[in-house]
Short mmCIF file of C-alpha atoms and ligand atoms in Angstrom, two decimals:
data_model
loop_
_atom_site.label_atom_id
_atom_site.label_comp_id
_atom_site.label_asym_id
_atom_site.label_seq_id
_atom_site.Cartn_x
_atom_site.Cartn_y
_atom_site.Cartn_z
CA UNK A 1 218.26 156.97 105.36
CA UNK A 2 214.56 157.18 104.61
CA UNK A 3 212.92 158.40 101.97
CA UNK A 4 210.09 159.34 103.98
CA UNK A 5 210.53 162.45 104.88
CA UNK A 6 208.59 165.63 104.63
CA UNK A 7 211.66 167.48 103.42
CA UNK A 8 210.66 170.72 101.07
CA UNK A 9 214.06 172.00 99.46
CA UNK A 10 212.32 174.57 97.57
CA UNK A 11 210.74 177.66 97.61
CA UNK A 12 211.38 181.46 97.36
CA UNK A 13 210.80 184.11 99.31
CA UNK A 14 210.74 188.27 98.87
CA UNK A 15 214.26 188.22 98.25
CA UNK A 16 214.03 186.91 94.97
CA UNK A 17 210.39 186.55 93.56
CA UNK A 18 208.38 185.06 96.03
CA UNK A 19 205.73 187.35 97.70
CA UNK A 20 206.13 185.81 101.47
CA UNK A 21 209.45 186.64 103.86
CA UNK A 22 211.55 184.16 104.86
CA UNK A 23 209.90 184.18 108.57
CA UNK A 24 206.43 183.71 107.13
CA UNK A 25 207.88 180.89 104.59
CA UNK A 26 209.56 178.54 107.69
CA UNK A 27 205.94 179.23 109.61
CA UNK A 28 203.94 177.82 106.92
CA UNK A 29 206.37 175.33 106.15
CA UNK A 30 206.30 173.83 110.03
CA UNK A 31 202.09 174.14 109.60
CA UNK A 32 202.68 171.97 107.07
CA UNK A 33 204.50 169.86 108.75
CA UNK A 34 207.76 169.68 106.92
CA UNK A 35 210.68 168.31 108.74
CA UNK A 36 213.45 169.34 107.12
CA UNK A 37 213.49 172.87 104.65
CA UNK A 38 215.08 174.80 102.40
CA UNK A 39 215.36 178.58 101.55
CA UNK A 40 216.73 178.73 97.82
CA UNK A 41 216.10 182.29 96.21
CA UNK A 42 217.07 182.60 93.03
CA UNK A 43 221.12 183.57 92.44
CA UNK A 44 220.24 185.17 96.01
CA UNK A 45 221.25 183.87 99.49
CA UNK A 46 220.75 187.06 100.89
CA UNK A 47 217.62 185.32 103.18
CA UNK A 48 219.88 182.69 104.36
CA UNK A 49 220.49 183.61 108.00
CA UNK A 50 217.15 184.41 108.47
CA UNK A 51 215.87 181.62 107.35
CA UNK A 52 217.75 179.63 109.18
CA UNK A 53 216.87 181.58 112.57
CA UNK A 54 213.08 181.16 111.64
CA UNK A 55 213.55 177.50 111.20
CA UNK A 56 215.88 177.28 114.62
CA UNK A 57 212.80 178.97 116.32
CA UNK A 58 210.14 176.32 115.21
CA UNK A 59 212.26 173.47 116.18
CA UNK A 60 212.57 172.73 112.37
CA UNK A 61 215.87 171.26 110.30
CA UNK A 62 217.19 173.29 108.15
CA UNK A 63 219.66 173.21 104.54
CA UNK A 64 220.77 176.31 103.39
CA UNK A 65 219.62 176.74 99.83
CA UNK A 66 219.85 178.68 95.99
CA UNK A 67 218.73 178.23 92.88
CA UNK A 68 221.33 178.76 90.27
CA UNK A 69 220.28 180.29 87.05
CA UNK A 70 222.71 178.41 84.54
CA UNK A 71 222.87 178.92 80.31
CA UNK A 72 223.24 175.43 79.31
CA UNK A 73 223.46 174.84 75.06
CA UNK A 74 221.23 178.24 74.74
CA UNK A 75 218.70 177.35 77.57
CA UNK A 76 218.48 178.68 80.95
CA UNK A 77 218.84 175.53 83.29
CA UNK A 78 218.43 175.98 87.51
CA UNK A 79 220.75 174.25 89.55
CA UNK A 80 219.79 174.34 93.26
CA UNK A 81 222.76 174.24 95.66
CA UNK A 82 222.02 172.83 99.10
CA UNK A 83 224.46 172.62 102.70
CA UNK A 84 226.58 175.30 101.33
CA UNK A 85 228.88 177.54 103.75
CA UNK A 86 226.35 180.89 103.89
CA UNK A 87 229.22 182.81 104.50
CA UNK A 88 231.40 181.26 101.58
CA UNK A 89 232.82 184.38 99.50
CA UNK A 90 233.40 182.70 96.07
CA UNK A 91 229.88 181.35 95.88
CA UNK A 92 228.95 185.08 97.35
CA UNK A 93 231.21 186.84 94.31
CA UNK A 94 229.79 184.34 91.96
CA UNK A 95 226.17 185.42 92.84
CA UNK A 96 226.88 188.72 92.51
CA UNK A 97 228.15 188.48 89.39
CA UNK A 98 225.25 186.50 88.26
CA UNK A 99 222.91 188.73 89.42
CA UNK A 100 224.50 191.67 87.25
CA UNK A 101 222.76 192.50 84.18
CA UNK A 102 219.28 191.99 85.64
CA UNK A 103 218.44 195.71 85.91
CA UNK A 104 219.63 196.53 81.97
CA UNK A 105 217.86 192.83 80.78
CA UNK A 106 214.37 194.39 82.91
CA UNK A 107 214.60 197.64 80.74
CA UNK A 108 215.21 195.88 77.72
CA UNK A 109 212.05 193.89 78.50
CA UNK A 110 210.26 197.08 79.12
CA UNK A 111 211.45 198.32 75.83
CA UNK A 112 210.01 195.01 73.88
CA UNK A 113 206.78 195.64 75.73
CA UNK A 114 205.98 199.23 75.08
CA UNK A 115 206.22 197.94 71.09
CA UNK A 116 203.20 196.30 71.55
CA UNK A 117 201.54 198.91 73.86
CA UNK A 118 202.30 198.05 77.37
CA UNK A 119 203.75 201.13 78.85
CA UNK A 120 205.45 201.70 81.99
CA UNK A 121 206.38 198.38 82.73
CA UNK A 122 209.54 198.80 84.17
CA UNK A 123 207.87 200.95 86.93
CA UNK A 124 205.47 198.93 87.58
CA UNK A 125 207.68 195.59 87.61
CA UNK A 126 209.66 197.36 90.58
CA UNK A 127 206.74 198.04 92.55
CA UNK A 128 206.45 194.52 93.21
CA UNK A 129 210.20 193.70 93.50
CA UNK A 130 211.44 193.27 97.22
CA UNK A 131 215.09 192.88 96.52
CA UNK A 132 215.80 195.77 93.71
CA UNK A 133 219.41 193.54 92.17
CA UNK A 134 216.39 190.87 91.53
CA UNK A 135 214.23 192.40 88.82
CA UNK A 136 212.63 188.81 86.91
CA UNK A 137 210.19 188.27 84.69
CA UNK A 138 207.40 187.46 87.61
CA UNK A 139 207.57 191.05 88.72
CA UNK A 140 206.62 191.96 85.21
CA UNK A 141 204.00 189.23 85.24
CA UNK A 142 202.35 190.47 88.50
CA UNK A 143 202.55 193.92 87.00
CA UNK A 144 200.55 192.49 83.79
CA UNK A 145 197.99 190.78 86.19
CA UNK A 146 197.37 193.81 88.42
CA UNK A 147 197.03 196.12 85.47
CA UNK A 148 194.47 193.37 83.71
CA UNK A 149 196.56 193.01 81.04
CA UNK A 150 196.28 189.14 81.75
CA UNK A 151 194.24 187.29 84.32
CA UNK A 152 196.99 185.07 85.39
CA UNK A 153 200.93 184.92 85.68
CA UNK A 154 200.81 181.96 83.45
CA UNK A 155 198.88 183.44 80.73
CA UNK A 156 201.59 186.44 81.14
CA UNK A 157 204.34 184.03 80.32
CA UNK A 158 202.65 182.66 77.47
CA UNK A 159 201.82 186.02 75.72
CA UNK A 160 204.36 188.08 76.67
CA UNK A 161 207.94 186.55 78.39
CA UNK A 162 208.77 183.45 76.95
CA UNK A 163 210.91 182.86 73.58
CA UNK A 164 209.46 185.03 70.54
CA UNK A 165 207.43 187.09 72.83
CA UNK A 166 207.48 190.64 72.91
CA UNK A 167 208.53 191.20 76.32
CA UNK A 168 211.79 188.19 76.29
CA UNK A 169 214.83 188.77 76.43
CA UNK A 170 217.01 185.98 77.24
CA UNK A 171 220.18 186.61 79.38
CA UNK A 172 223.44 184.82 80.46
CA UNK A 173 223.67 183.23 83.03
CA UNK A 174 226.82 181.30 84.88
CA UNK A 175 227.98 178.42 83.39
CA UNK A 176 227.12 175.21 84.10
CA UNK A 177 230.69 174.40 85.62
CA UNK A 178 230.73 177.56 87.76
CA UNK A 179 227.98 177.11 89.57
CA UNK A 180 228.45 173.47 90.35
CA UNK A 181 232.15 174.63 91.03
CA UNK A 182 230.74 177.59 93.59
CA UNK A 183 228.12 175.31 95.48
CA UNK A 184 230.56 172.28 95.68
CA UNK A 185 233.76 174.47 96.84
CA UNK A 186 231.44 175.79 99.68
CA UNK A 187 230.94 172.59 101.11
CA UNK A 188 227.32 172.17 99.31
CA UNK A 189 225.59 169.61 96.73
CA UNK A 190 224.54 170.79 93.52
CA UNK A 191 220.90 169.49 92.29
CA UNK A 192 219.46 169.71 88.78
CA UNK A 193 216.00 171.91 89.41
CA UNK A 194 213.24 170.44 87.75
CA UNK A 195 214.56 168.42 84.57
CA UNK A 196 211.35 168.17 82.66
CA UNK A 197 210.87 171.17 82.40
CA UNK A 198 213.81 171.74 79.89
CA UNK A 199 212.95 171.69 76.22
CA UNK A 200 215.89 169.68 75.89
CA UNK A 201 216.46 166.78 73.28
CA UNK A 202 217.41 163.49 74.47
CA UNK A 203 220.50 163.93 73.57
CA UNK A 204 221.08 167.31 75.31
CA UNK A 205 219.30 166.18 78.21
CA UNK A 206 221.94 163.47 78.30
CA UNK A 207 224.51 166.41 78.11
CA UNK A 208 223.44 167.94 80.68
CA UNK A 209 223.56 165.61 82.98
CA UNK A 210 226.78 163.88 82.27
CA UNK A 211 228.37 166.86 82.25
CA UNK A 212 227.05 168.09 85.30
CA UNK A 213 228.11 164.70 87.31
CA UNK A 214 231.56 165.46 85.74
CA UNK A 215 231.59 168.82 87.43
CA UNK A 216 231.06 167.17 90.47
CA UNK A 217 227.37 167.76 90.45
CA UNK A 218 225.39 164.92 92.85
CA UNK A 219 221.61 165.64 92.82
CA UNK A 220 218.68 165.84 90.39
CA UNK A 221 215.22 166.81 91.51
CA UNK A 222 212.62 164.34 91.37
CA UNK A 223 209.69 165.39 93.42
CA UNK A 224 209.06 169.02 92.78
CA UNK A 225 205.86 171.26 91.84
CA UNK A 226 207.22 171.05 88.46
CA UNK A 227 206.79 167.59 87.79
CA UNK A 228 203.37 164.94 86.81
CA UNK A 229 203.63 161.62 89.09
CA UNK A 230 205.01 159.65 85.45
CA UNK A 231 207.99 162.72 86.10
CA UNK A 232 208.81 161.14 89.39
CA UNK A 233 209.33 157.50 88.08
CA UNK A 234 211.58 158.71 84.72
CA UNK A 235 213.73 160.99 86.79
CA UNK A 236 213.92 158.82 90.09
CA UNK A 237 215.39 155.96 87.08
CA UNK A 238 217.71 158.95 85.45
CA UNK A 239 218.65 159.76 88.94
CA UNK A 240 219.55 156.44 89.70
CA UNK A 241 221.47 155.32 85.92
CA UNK A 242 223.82 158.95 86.63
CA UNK A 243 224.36 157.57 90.42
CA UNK A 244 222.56 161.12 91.62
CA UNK A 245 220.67 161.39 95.00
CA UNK A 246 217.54 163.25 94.40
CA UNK A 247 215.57 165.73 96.18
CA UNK A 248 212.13 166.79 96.42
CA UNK A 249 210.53 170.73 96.23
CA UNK A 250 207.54 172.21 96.07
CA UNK A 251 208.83 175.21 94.48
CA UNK A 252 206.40 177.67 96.39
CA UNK A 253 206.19 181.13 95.62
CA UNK A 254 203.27 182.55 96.68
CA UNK A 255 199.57 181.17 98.04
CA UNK A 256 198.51 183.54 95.10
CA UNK A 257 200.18 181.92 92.33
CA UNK A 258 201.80 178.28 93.36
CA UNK A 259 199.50 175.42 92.49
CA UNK A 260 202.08 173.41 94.97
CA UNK A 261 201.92 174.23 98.36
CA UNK A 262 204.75 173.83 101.20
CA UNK A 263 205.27 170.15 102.14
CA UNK A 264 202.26 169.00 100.86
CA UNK A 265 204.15 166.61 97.28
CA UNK A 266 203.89 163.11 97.66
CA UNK A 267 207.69 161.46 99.14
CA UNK A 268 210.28 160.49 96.88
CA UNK A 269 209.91 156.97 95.68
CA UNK A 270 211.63 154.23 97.67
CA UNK A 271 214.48 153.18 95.21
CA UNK A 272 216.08 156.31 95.15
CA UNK A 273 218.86 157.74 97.60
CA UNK A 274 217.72 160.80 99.05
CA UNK A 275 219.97 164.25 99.02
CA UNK A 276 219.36 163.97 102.95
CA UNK A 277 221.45 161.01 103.05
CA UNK A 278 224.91 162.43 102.02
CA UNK A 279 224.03 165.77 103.79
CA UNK A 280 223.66 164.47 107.33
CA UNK A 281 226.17 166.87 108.48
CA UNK A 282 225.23 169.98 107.17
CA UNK A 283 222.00 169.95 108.52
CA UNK A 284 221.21 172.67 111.05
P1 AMP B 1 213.82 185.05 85.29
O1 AMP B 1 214.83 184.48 86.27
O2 AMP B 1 213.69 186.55 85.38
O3 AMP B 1 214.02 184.59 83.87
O4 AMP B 1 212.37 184.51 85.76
C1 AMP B 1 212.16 183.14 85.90
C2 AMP B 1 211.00 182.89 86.87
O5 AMP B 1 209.78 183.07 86.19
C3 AMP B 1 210.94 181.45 87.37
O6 AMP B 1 211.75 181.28 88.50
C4 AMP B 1 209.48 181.28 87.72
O7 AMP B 1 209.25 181.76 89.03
C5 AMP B 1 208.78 182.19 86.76
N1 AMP B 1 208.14 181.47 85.63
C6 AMP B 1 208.75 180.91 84.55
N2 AMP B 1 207.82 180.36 83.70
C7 AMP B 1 206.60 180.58 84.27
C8 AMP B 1 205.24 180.28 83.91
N3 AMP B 1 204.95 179.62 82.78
N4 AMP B 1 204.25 180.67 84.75
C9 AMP B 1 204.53 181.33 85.89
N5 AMP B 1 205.79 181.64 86.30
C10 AMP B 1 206.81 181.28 85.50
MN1 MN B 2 210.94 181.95 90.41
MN1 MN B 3 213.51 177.03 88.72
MN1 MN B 4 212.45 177.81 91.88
#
């Protein structure tokens, strides 16, 4: 199957921490002129059916979609899940459990970032929060930004919610093998989200992705938002050594804040297998 394709098998919407709705998302997808999309909140597929609907509407193909947050040898990893059963309870419970701890994690956060001043920023994460078991650290940024705290969500990150920062507090997530596990058992692929942007060493990086292909894992991103065009050639060649398909993303979440818009990456290179291929049948 070709590579050629205007397939975006990325993005969030208000149900986790993207600022659009899953009807608006499929609309600006289909301006853009992908082909074939994907809906994949984070630990989320609460927008599933709805996306879906949208798509149906435009005359659009449609994956169902998640993004997986994983603790992998300390680090938080994302493993997108794609052509899953929606209505698949184990992947459901999994989420759920997942999800748990967000709330207690956001007032922790809070906590770090009243130390250096920052009051009231648990309150004023949750005004921007659409889906309240989905607290994450970009409500807090947008809270920062609209306060003038910071000019920009990245420059929030860099200050204040990454490692050693005031406001950080990591969390655990699934592991590795469960959410592989969860995403395969409901009829779905599992896809490593953006691999450079792991502070992984070689070695770990080779870790991850043998172990993952041993959990039956099958997909690694290639083309996303999160990636420089020299990205695209080293992972298209990892995806290829581990015998992965690979996928492509833009990783939207919001015309505010996403450098990448919908649909709009270059394709996936030509010697790769696309995730498209081996998910023929789950396409709706
Ligand atoms: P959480 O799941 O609460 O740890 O939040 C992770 C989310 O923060 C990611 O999905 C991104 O949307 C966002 N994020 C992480 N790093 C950055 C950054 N440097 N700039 C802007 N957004 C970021
Ligand atoms: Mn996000
Ligand atoms: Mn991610
Ligand atoms: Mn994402």
């Amino acid at each position: 199957m070709t590579t050629l394709l205007n397939a975006d098998l990325h993005c969030h919407s208000v149900v986790s921490d993207g600022t659009l709705t899953p009807e608006a998302l499929a609309a600006r997808a289909h301006a853009n002129g992908v082909e074939l999309w994907a809906l994949t909140d984070h630990d989320e597929i609460g927008g599933q059916y709805r996306a879906a609907a949208a798509a149906r509407e435009l005359g659009m193909k449609y994956l169902t979609g998640v993004e997986v947050s994983v603790t992998f040898v300390g680090q938080t990893v994302h493993i997108v899940g794609l052509g899953f059963d929606a209505d698949d309870e184990r992947l459901a419970n999994g989420l759920r459990q997942t999800r748990g701890g967000r709330r207690e994690r956001a007032m922790e956060m809070a906590d770090g970032l009243a130390k250096v001043g920052i009051k009231g920023a648990f309150e004023g994460a949750l005004q921007f929060v659409g889906n309240p078991d989905l607290i994450s650290r970009t409500h807090f940024a947008r809270f920062l930004v609209e306060t003038g705290v910071c000019k920009e969500t990245n420059e929030v990150f860099r200050k204040f919610l990454t490692e050693g920062k005031p406001g950080f507090v990591p969390h655990r997530w699934a592991t590795l093998k469960d959410a592989v596990t969860w995403i395969k058992d409901a009829g779905g692929m599992a896809v490593i989200a953006h691999p450079a942007r792991y502070k992984f060493t070689p070695n770990e990086e080779f870790a991850l992705f043998t172990e993952f292909k041993a959990h039956g894992g099958q997909g690694v991103e290639v083309v996303t938002g999160s990636h420089t065009a020299a990205e695209y050639v080293i992972y298209a060649d990892t995806a290829n050594e581990f015998g992965l398909a690979a996928s492509r993303g833009s990783d939207f979440h919001s015309p505010a804040e996403s450098h990448t818009e919908l649909g709009t990456l270059p394709f996936l290179p030509g010697n790769v297998t696309p995730v498209w291929e081996a998910l023929a049948s789950r396409i709706q």
